[in-house]
Amino acid sequence: MQTSRLVKYLTSTGAVLALLTPAPTALAATPAAAPAGAPATTAAAAAAATWQPPLSTRGRYVVDAQGQRFRLKSANWDGAQGSWSGSGSAADPANHHAGQDSSGIPLGLDRAPLSALLADFHRLGINSIRLPFANEMIRATAPVPDTAVAANPALRGRTPLQVYDAVVAALTADGFAVVLNNHTNTVRWCCGVDGNERWNSGQSTERWADDWVFMARRYAANPRVVGADLYNEVRRDVLDDPNWGLGDNHDWYAAAQLAADRILTEGNPDLLIVVEGINWTGLPVDGLPHERPTLALVRTLSHTLLDSHKLVYSAHFYGYTGPRHSGATGIGETHDARYQDLTRDQLFQTLTDQAFFVTEEGQHYTAPVWISEFGIGAQETGAAARTWFGNITDYFADHDADFAYWPLVGWEGHDDWALLRYDTAGRRHGLLDQADWRGTAWNHLMTAASRTGTVPPVPVRRMLSTDHGDAVQSRRVRAGGDWDQGASKAACPDGLRLIGLSHSGGRGLCTDTSAGDLRATTAAQTVVTDERYVPAGGDWAGGYTKFQCPAGQFLIGYSRRGERVSAALCVPAGSALGSSRRTVWFDRSDNRPAADDGGDFARGNYKGQCAADEYAAGIAFTTRFAAAPGPAALLCVALRP
């Protein structure tokens, strides 16, 4: 990152911060009960020296612009997503979650000045904030009540979005990274059957994506707004389940891909894209299918973004839910185990199976996993729940996990889950007080050994899926227009080359392993639709039609009409390539490297894949009657002369 951009933004927010700073007498009191030796809030300039935006990924790690590990040690500052329970008058706090009427803005602004809140956040040791919002918040035009910002009078008369703006500005100017989280559509408390089950509950997918472009653009000049968490806890409504890859109006995989593409092309190309798994499918009734799929579906169908270093996957875990338990009591409760019912070993294996397998290096799905919600109450007395909290924080500590506690701020006497609670006089209670039993587990999580410093670049593998349309994930190819009109097209992200194909199903595998970005700086590309580039005497797949790249070029894409290969997309290399070649057949069985490099990118289909030190230079297929017309062989050529 652009240090000049960061300095420019911090300078530009000076007026905002001055506006948000009450008179000195109003700020004189320090937060109550701060532990001895607690660090003071750092100045923005000092905080800026610790990490440099934008953030990106290297394998399973998030890194900053200098390649330094940036572990997301986060908490959720909720409120802007709404707090109304959905019944009774919204004007009555009793009808809001935990009796806390957020007025559609982050909680606590009625009780403590922003500067005091941020000072307490620093004392917790967190470096980032997941900041939920509702689509309804974006369009609200009425100013928030004066009482909702009583401790921050400079915010009076502002709409919820304008208050959200001010909170973002204050957080980032004080050194925090902010991840925007589309939590709800309406300002109704999440997360049951409440009209917020899916990104397109009560609105179209297109409008949802438009809102994301709006939010990404709104904060694009602020480099410490680092991520877009696309939607919270996608789940079943009364009638229908969400799905992962069916191509219909409830396809969360496809919707996330659409929003990610639009954010990175129309909004802000620097943002991390956070994709949460599916939180719930089926009816919570004993004997009927139901479960929390979480990230398990990523193993067979993962996302490939326009930027291969921007994807983060996310999951939520609470002790009162379970792999097949919705968390309900009474109506909707089943006899399935909750996470807090599992032994320590069972819990650890479940966390791996449902989420942390994604951090395995060298797979098409490899990405950081951010547990963007977990939490428990300060007044929890149940032995099983307390043990679960200790176990899960141990797992996070042992696995050097990225995390975000829920929630960060609440009202004293109302939500005892909050790490920090403030009474009506602005006095602080919660985790920073010695009486909070959660402190031991929290301190272990925050102080356990963690990878720091430079994370070296690692090879990338990414899946291409033409299951329901195009998968052209190269900006350079997109800029060249439609290269095979009417066909389903796929192209690797810029910097990657095609290394594997499936015999049926239209899947591909891209990588930069062993060679980095092979492509020349020129925008040239060759669409191959016949055998003109097969040299005399060079028939590497006798009896089969061969789409072969011109000399000095390599495959980055393909297209198909039905199962039949339609074209191969080739681009010139920036340096000399090797000539040693071999034919890899995969029409009757898998033919892939023994190392399983990239993982199973086309589950249930035969696959062919070049070795890590090779590139793909051609695709062979047959047009014989009654024969499968999909790719049958790859021409694999050595990378080095």
Short mmCIF file of N, CA and C in Angstrom, two decimals, residues 87-175:
data_model
loop_
_atom_site.label_atom_id
_atom_site.label_comp_id
_atom_site.label_asym_id
_atom_site.label_seq_id
_atom_site.Cartn_x
_atom_site.Cartn_y
_atom_site.Cartn_z
N SER A 87 -41.56 -8.02 17.14
CA SER A 87 -42.92 -7.98 17.69
C SER A 87 -43.03 -6.81 18.65
N GLY A 88 -44.24 -6.26 18.74
CA GLY A 88 -44.44 -5.11 19.62
C GLY A 88 -43.89 -3.84 19.02
N SER A 89 -44.02 -2.77 19.75
CA SER A 89 -43.58 -1.46 19.27
C SER A 89 -42.06 -1.39 19.24
N ALA A 90 -41.52 -0.94 18.11
CA ALA A 90 -40.08 -0.77 17.99
C ALA A 90 -39.58 0.38 18.86
N ALA A 91 -40.50 1.22 19.35
CA ALA A 91 -40.11 2.33 20.22
C ALA A 91 -39.88 1.89 21.66
N ASP A 92 -40.27 0.67 21.98
CA ASP A 92 -40.12 0.16 23.34
C ASP A 92 -38.84 -0.67 23.43
N PRO A 93 -37.85 -0.26 24.23
CA PRO A 93 -36.61 -1.04 24.34
C PRO A 93 -36.85 -2.49 24.73
N ALA A 94 -37.95 -2.78 25.42
CA ALA A 94 -38.22 -4.15 25.82
C ALA A 94 -38.42 -5.07 24.62
N ASN A 95 -38.72 -4.49 23.47
CA ASN A 95 -38.94 -5.28 22.26
C ASN A 95 -37.69 -5.36 21.39
N HIS A 96 -36.56 -5.06 21.98
CA HIS A 96 -35.29 -5.15 21.28
C HIS A 96 -34.42 -6.21 21.95
N HIS A 97 -33.49 -6.75 21.20
CA HIS A 97 -32.61 -7.79 21.73
C HIS A 97 -31.95 -7.33 23.03
N ALA A 98 -32.08 -8.15 24.06
CA ALA A 98 -31.49 -7.88 25.38
C ALA A 98 -31.97 -6.54 25.95
N GLY A 99 -33.11 -6.03 25.46
CA GLY A 99 -33.61 -4.76 25.95
C GLY A 99 -32.78 -3.57 25.52
N GLN A 100 -31.98 -3.74 24.47
CA GLN A 100 -31.08 -2.69 24.00
C GLN A 100 -31.58 -2.16 22.65
N ASP A 101 -32.12 -0.98 22.62
CA ASP A 101 -32.54 -0.35 21.37
C ASP A 101 -31.32 0.36 20.77
N SER A 102 -30.79 -0.22 19.69
CA SER A 102 -29.58 0.34 19.09
C SER A 102 -29.86 1.56 18.23
N SER A 103 -31.14 1.81 17.91
CA SER A 103 -31.52 2.89 16.99
C SER A 103 -30.83 2.75 15.64
N GLY A 104 -30.41 1.54 15.30
CA GLY A 104 -29.82 1.28 14.00
C GLY A 104 -28.40 1.78 13.83
N ILE A 105 -27.70 1.99 14.97
CA ILE A 105 -26.30 2.44 14.92
C ILE A 105 -25.50 1.60 15.91
N PRO A 106 -24.17 1.62 15.81
CA PRO A 106 -23.37 0.83 16.74
C PRO A 106 -23.69 1.19 18.20
N LEU A 107 -23.82 0.16 19.03
CA LEU A 107 -24.21 0.34 20.43
C LEU A 107 -23.15 1.08 21.24
N GLY A 108 -23.63 1.82 22.24
CA GLY A 108 -22.74 2.45 23.21
C GLY A 108 -22.51 3.93 23.00
N LEU A 109 -22.93 4.46 21.85
CA LEU A 109 -22.67 5.88 21.59
C LEU A 109 -23.53 6.78 22.47
N ASP A 110 -24.55 6.20 23.10
CA ASP A 110 -25.36 6.96 24.05
C ASP A 110 -24.71 7.00 25.42
N ARG A 111 -23.69 6.16 25.66
CA ARG A 111 -23.16 5.98 27.01
C ARG A 111 -21.70 6.38 27.18
N ALA A 112 -20.93 6.37 26.13
CA ALA A 112 -19.51 6.70 26.25
C ALA A 112 -19.04 7.42 25.00
N PRO A 113 -18.14 8.38 25.14
CA PRO A 113 -17.58 9.05 23.97
C PRO A 113 -16.82 8.06 23.10
N LEU A 114 -16.78 8.33 21.82
CA LEU A 114 -16.05 7.46 20.91
C LEU A 114 -14.61 7.25 21.36
N SER A 115 -13.97 8.31 21.81
CA SER A 115 -12.57 8.18 22.22
C SER A 115 -12.42 7.20 23.37
N ALA A 116 -13.36 7.19 24.32
CA ALA A 116 -13.30 6.25 25.44
C ALA A 116 -13.57 4.83 24.97
N LEU A 117 -14.52 4.65 24.07
CA LEU A 117 -14.80 3.32 23.53
C LEU A 117 -13.57 2.76 22.83
N LEU A 118 -12.95 3.57 21.98
CA LEU A 118 -11.79 3.09 21.24
C LEU A 118 -10.62 2.78 22.17
N ALA A 119 -10.48 3.56 23.22
CA ALA A 119 -9.42 3.27 24.20
C ALA A 119 -9.62 1.91 24.83
N ASP A 120 -10.87 1.58 25.14
CA ASP A 120 -11.16 0.26 25.72
C ASP A 120 -10.94 -0.86 24.71
N PHE A 121 -11.26 -0.59 23.46
CA PHE A 121 -11.01 -1.61 22.43
C PHE A 121 -9.52 -1.94 22.37
N HIS A 122 -8.69 -0.90 22.42
CA HIS A 122 -7.25 -1.14 22.41
C HIS A 122 -6.82 -1.95 23.62
N ARG A 123 -7.40 -1.67 24.77
CA ARG A 123 -7.02 -2.41 25.97
C ARG A 123 -7.34 -3.90 25.87
N LEU A 124 -8.36 -4.24 25.09
CA LEU A 124 -8.68 -5.65 24.89
C LEU A 124 -7.62 -6.36 24.06
N GLY A 125 -6.86 -5.60 23.28
CA GLY A 125 -5.82 -6.19 22.44
C GLY A 125 -6.25 -6.48 21.02
N ILE A 126 -7.48 -6.13 20.65
CA ILE A 126 -7.95 -6.41 19.30
C ILE A 126 -7.36 -5.41 18.31
N ASN A 127 -7.28 -5.82 17.06
CA ASN A 127 -6.73 -4.94 16.03
C ASN A 127 -7.72 -4.65 14.90
N SER A 128 -8.91 -5.24 14.99
CA SER A 128 -9.85 -5.11 13.88
C SER A 128 -11.28 -5.23 14.39
N ILE A 129 -12.19 -4.67 13.64
CA ILE A 129 -13.60 -4.63 14.00
C ILE A 129 -14.43 -5.16 12.84
N ARG A 130 -15.28 -6.13 13.13
CA ARG A 130 -16.34 -6.52 12.17
C ARG A 130 -17.53 -5.61 12.48
N LEU A 131 -17.93 -4.81 11.50
CA LEU A 131 -18.92 -3.76 11.74
C LEU A 131 -20.19 -4.07 10.94
N PRO A 132 -21.18 -4.72 11.57
CA PRO A 132 -22.40 -5.10 10.86
C PRO A 132 -23.21 -3.89 10.41
N PHE A 133 -23.96 -4.10 9.32
CA PHE A 133 -24.92 -3.09 8.88
C PHE A 133 -26.09 -3.81 8.23
N ALA A 134 -27.20 -3.10 8.12
CA ALA A 134 -28.39 -3.60 7.42
C ALA A 134 -28.56 -2.83 6.12
N ASN A 135 -29.09 -3.49 5.09
CA ASN A 135 -29.40 -2.77 3.85
C ASN A 135 -30.36 -1.63 4.13
N GLU A 136 -31.29 -1.84 5.07
CA GLU A 136 -32.24 -0.79 5.41
C GLU A 136 -31.53 0.43 5.97
N MET A 137 -30.42 0.23 6.69
CA MET A 137 -29.65 1.35 7.24
C MET A 137 -29.17 2.28 6.13
N ILE A 138 -28.79 1.71 5.00
CA ILE A 138 -28.25 2.51 3.91
C ILE A 138 -29.27 3.53 3.42
N ARG A 139 -30.54 3.13 3.44
CA ARG A 139 -31.58 3.98 2.86
C ARG A 139 -32.35 4.81 3.87
N ALA A 140 -32.07 4.63 5.17
CA ALA A 140 -32.80 5.39 6.20
C ALA A 140 -32.47 6.87 6.08
N THR A 141 -33.50 7.70 6.09
CA THR A 141 -33.29 9.15 5.93
C THR A 141 -33.55 9.95 7.20
N ALA A 142 -34.22 9.35 8.17
CA ALA A 142 -34.51 10.07 9.41
C ALA A 142 -33.27 10.09 10.30
N PRO A 143 -33.00 11.22 10.95
CA PRO A 143 -31.85 11.25 11.87
C PRO A 143 -32.10 10.36 13.08
N VAL A 144 -31.03 9.88 13.66
CA VAL A 144 -31.17 9.04 14.85
C VAL A 144 -31.63 9.93 16.01
N PRO A 145 -32.32 9.36 16.99
CA PRO A 145 -32.73 10.17 18.15
C PRO A 145 -31.51 10.74 18.87
N ASP A 146 -31.65 11.92 19.41
CA ASP A 146 -30.56 12.52 20.17
C ASP A 146 -30.10 11.63 21.32
N THR A 147 -31.06 10.90 21.90
CA THR A 147 -30.70 10.04 23.03
C THR A 147 -29.76 8.92 22.63
N ALA A 148 -29.80 8.51 21.34
CA ALA A 148 -28.95 7.41 20.89
C ALA A 148 -27.49 7.80 20.79
N VAL A 149 -27.21 9.10 20.77
CA VAL A 149 -25.83 9.57 20.68
C VAL A 149 -25.55 10.57 21.80
N ALA A 150 -26.18 10.34 22.94
CA ALA A 150 -26.10 11.31 24.04
C ALA A 150 -24.67 11.58 24.48
N ALA A 151 -23.80 10.57 24.42
CA ALA A 151 -22.41 10.75 24.85
C ALA A 151 -21.54 11.28 23.72
N ASN A 152 -22.12 11.44 22.55
CA ASN A 152 -21.38 11.95 21.40
C ASN A 152 -22.24 12.99 20.69
N PRO A 153 -22.45 14.14 21.32
CA PRO A 153 -23.42 15.13 20.81
C PRO A 153 -23.10 15.64 19.42
N ALA A 154 -21.83 15.52 18.97
CA ALA A 154 -21.50 15.98 17.62
C ALA A 154 -22.20 15.14 16.55
N LEU A 155 -22.74 13.98 16.94
CA LEU A 155 -23.42 13.11 16.00
C LEU A 155 -24.92 13.37 15.92
N ARG A 156 -25.42 14.30 16.67
CA ARG A 156 -26.84 14.60 16.64
C ARG A 156 -27.25 15.09 15.25
N GLY A 157 -28.46 14.70 14.86
CA GLY A 157 -28.99 15.14 13.58
C GLY A 157 -28.53 14.32 12.40
N ARG A 158 -27.74 13.27 12.63
CA ARG A 158 -27.23 12.46 11.53
C ARG A 158 -28.10 11.23 11.31
N THR A 159 -28.12 10.78 10.07
CA THR A 159 -28.82 9.55 9.75
C THR A 159 -27.98 8.36 10.25
N PRO A 160 -28.58 7.17 10.32
CA PRO A 160 -27.78 6.01 10.73
C PRO A 160 -26.55 5.79 9.86
N LEU A 161 -26.65 5.98 8.55
CA LEU A 161 -25.49 5.79 7.69
C LEU A 161 -24.41 6.82 7.99
N GLN A 162 -24.81 8.04 8.28
CA GLN A 162 -23.83 9.07 8.60
C GLN A 162 -23.14 8.79 9.93
N VAL A 163 -23.88 8.23 10.88
CA VAL A 163 -23.25 7.82 12.14
C VAL A 163 -22.28 6.67 11.87
N TYR A 164 -22.70 5.73 11.03
CA TYR A 164 -21.82 4.62 10.65
C TYR A 164 -20.54 5.15 10.01
N ASP A 165 -20.69 6.17 9.14
CA ASP A 165 -19.51 6.81 8.54
C ASP A 165 -18.56 7.32 9.61
N ALA A 166 -19.12 8.00 10.59
CA ALA A 166 -18.29 8.59 11.64
C ALA A 166 -17.58 7.52 12.46
N VAL A 167 -18.26 6.42 12.73
CA VAL A 167 -17.65 5.32 13.47
C VAL A 167 -16.52 4.71 12.67
N VAL A 168 -16.74 4.48 11.38
CA VAL A 168 -15.68 3.95 10.52
C VAL A 168 -14.47 4.87 10.53
N ALA A 169 -14.72 6.17 10.38
CA ALA A 169 -13.62 7.13 10.35
C ALA A 169 -12.84 7.13 11.66
N ALA A 170 -13.55 7.08 12.78
CA ALA A 170 -12.87 7.10 14.08
C ALA A 170 -12.06 5.82 14.29
N LEU A 171 -12.64 4.68 13.97
CA LEU A 171 -11.93 3.41 14.15
C LEU A 171 -10.66 3.36 13.31
N THR A 172 -10.78 3.68 12.05
CA THR A 172 -9.63 3.56 11.17
C THR A 172 -8.56 4.60 11.47
N ALA A 173 -8.96 5.81 11.85
CA ALA A 173 -7.98 6.83 12.21
C ALA A 173 -7.24 6.44 13.48
N ASP A 174 -7.83 5.58 14.29
CA ASP A 174 -7.18 5.12 15.53
C ASP A 174 -6.41 3.82 15.31
N GLY A 175 -6.28 3.38 14.06
CA GLY A 175 -5.42 2.25 13.76
C GLY A 175 -6.11 0.93 13.57
#
